Backbone as a chain_set.jsonl record, in Angstrom:
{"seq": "XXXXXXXXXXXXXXXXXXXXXXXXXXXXXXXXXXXXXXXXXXXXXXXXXXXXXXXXXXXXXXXXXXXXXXXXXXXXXXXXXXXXXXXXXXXXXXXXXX", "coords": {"N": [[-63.358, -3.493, 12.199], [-62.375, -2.364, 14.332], [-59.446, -2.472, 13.738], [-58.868, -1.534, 11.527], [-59.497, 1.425, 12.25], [-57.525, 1.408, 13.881], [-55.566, 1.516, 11.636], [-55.424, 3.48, 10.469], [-55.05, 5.37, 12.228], [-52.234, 4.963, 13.068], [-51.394, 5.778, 10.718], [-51.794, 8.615, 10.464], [-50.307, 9.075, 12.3], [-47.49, 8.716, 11.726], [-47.105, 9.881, 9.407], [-47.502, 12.6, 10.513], [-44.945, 12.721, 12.153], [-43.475, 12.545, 10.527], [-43.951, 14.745, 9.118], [-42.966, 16.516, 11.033], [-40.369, 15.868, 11.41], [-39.424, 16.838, 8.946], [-39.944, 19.34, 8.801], [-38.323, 20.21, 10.739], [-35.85, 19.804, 9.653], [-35.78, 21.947, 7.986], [-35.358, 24.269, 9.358], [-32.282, 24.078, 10.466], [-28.821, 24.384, 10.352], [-26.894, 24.493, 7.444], [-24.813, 22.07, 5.738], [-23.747, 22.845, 3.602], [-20.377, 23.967, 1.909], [-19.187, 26.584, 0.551], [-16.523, 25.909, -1.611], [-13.848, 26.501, -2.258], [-13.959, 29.347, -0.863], [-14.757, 29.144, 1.294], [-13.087, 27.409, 3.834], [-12.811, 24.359, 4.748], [-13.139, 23.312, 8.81], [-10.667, 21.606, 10.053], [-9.381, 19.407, 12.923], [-6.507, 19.962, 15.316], [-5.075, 17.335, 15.241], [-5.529, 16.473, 12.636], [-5.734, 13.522, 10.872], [-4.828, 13.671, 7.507], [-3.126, 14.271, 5.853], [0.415, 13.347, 4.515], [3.33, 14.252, 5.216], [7.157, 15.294, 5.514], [8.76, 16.641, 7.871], [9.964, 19.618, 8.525], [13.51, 21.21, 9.456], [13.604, 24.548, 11.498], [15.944, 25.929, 10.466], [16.265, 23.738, 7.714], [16.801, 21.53, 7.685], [15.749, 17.896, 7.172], [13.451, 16.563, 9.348], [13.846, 13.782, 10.118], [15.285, 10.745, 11.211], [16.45, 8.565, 10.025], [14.799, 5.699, 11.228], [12.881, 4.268, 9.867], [10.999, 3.47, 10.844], [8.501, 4.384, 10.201], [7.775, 3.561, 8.121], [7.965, 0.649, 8.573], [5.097, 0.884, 9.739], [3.524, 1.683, 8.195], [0.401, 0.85, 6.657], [-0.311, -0.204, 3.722], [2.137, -0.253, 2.889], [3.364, 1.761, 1.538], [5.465, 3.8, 2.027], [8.664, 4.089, 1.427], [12.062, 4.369, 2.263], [15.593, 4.723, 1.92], [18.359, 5.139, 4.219], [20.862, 6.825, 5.008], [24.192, 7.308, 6.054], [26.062, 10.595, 7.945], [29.235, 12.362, 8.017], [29.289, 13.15, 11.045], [28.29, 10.915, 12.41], [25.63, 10.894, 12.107], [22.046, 9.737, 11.19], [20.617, 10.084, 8.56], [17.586, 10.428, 5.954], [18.539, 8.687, 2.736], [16.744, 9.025, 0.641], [13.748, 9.517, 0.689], [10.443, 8.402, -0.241], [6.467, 8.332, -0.548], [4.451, 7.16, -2.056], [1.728, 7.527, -3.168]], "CA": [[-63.626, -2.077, 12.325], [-61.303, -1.298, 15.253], [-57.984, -2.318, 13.108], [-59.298, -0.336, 10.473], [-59.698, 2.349, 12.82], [-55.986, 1.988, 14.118], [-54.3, 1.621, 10.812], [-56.107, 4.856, 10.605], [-54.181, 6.533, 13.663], [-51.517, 4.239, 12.746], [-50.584, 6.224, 9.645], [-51.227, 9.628, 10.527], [-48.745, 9.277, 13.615], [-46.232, 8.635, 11.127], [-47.401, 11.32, 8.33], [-47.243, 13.566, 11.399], [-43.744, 12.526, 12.645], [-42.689, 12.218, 9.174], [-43.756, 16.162, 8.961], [-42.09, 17.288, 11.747], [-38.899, 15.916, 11.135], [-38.868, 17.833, 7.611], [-40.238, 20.867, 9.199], [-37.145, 20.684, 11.422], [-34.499, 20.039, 8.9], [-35.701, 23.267, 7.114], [-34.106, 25.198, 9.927], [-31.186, 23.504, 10.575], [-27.543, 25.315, 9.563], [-26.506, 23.953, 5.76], [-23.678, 21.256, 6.027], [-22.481, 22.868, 2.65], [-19.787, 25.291, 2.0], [-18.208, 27.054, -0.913], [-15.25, 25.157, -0.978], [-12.789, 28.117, -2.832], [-13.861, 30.638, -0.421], [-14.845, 28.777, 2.35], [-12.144, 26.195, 4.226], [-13.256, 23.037, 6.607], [-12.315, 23.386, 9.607], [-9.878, 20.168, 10.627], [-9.24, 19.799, 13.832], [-4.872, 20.304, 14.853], [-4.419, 16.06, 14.911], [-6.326, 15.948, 11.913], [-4.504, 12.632, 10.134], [-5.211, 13.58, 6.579], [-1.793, 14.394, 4.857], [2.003, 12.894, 5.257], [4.921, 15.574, 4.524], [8.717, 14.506, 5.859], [8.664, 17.864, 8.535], [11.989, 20.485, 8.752], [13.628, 22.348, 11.197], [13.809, 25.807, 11.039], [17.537, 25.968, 9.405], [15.911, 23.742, 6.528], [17.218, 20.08, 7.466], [14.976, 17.188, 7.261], [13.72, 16.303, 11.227], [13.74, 12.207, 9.841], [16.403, 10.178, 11.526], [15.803, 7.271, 9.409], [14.366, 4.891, 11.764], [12.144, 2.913, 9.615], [9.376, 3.144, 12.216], [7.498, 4.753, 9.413], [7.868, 1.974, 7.166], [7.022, -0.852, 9.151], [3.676, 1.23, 10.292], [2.375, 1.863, 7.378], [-0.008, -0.708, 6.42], [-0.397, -0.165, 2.472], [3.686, -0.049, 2.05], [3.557, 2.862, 0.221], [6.515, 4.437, 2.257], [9.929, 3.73, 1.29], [13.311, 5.31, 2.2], [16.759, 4.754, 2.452], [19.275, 5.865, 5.371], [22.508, 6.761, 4.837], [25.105, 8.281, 7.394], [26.434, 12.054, 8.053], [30.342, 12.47, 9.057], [29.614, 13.096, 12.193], [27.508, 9.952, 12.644], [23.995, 10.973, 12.283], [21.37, 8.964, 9.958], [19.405, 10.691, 7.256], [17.095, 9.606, 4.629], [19.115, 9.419, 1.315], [15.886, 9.049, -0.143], [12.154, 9.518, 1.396], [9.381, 8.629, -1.071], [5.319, 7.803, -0.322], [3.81, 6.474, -3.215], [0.067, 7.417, -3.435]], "C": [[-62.543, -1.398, 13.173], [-59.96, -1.322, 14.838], [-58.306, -1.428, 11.675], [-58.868, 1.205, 11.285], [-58.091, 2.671, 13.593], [-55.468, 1.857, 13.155], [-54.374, 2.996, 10.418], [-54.759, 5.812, 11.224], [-52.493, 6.182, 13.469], [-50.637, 5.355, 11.674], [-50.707, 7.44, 9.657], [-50.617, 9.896, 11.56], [-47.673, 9.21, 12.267], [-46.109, 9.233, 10.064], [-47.13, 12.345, 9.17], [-45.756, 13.917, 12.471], [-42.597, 12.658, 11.18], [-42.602, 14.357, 8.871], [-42.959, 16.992, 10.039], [-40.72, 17.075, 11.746], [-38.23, 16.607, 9.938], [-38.871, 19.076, 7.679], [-39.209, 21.169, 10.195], [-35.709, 20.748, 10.981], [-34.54, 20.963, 8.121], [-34.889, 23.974, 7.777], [-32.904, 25.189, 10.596], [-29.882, 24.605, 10.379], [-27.438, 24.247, 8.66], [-24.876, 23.251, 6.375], [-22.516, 21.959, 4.816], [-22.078, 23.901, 2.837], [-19.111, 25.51, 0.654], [-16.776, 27.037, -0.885], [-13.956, 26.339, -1.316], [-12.403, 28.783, -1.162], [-13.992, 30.385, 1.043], [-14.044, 27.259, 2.536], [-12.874, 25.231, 5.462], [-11.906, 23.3, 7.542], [-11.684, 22.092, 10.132], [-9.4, 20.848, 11.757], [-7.079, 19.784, 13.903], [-4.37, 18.914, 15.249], [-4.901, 15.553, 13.698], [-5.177, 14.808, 11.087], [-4.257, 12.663, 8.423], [-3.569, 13.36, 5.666], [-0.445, 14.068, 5.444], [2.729, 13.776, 4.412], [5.759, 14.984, 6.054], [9.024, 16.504, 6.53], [10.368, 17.992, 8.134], [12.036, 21.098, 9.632], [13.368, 23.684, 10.835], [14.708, 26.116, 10.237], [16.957, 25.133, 8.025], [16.216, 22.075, 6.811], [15.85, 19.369, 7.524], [15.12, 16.736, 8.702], [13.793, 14.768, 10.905], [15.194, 11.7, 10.336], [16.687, 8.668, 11.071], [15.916, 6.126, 9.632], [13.796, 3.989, 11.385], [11.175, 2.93, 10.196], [7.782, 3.623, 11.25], [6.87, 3.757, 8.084], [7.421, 1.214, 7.479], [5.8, -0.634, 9.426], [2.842, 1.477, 9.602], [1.389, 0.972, 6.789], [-0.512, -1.135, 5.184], [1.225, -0.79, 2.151], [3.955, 1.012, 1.141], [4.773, 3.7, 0.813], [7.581, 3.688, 1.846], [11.523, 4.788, 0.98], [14.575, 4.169, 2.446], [17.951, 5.319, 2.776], [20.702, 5.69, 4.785], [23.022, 8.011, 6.461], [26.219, 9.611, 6.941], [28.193, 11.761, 8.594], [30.348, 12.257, 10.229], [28.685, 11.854, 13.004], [26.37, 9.621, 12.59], [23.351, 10.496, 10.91], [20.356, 9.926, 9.553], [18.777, 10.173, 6.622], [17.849, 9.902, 3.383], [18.26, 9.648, 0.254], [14.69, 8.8, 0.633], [10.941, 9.6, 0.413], [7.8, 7.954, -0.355], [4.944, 8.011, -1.742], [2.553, 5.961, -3.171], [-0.475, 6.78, -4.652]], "O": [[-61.967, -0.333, 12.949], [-59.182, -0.486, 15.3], [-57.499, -0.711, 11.083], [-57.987, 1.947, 10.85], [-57.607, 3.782, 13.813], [-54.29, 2.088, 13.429], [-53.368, 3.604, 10.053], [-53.916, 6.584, 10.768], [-51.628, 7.027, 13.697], [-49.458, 5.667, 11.843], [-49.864, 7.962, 8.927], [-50.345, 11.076, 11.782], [-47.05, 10.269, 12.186], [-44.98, 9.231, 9.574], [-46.425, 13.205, 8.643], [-45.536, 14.872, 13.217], [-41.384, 12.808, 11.03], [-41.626, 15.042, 8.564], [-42.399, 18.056, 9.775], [-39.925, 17.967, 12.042], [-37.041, 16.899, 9.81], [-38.199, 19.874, 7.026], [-39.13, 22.34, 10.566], [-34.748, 21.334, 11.477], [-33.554, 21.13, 7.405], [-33.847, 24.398, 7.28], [-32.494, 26.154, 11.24], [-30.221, 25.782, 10.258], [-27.834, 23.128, 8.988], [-24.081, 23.763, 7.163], [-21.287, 21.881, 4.793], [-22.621, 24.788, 3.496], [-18.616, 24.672, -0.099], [-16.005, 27.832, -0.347], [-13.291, 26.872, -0.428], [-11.36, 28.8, -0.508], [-13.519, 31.123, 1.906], [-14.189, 26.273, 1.813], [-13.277, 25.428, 6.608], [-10.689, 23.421, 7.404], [-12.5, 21.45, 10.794], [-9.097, 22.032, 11.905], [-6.394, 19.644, 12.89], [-3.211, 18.957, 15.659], [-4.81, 14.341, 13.501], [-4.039, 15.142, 10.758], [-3.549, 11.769, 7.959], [-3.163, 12.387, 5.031], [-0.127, 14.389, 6.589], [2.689, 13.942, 3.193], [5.332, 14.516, 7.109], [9.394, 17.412, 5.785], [11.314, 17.292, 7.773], [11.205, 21.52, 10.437], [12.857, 23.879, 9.732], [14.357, 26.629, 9.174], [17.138, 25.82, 7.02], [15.734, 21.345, 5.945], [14.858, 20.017, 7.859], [16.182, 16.533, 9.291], [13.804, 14.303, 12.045], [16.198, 12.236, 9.868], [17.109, 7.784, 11.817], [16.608, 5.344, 8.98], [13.818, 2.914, 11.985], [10.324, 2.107, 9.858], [6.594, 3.374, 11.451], [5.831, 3.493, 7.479], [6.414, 0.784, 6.917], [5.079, -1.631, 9.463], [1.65, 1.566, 9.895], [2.017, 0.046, 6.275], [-1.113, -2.209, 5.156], [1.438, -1.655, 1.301], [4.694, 1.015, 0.156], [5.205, 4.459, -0.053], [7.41, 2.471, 1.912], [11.904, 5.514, 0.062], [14.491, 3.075, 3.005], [18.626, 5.923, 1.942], [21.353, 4.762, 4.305], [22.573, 8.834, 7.258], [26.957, 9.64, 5.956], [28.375, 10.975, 9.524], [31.101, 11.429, 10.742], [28.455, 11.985, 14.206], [25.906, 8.513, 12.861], [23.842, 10.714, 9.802], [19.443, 10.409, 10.224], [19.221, 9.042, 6.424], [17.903, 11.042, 2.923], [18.577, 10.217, -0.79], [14.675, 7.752, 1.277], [10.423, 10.697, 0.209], [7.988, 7.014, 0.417], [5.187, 9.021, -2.403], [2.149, 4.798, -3.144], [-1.693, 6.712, -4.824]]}, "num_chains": 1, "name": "protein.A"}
């Protein structure tokens, strides 16, 4: 009789916990957004996308170290350096291969 009587209490604790947690995700804020019109906000280290930066004048800022190469841990980068007159290394070629 008395486990009767708690599976009882038993299950509307958890019909009653079960309702308040739905009755609190009604008023929540909406996770979604209208992707067009509305943009996620990423934060300014977000790591999502690789682009080969420039200066202002237009050069490529890559001094082609390689450091990007060895770090990547797919291999999908691959360049090769060549040298400027005045001694300085460039990429003669900078590809990532998604």
């Amino acid at each position: 009789m008395f486990k009767y009587i708690g599976d009882i209490v038993k299950g509307t604790g958890t019909q009653l916990r079960s309702m308040v947690m739905v009755f609190g995700h009604g008023f929540r804020k909406r996770d979604t957004l209208q992707y067009p019109e509305e943009q996620v906000y990423l934060p300014p280290r977000y790591r999502g996308r690789i682009v080969l930066t420039r200066d202002p004048d237009g050069e490529e800022r890559c001094v082609a170290c390689n450091l990007c190469t060895v770090a990547c841990p797919v291999g999908c980068i691959s360049l090769q350096k060549a040298e400027t007159e005045d001694g300085r290394w460039y990429p003669d070629f900078f590809r990532i291969n998604f």
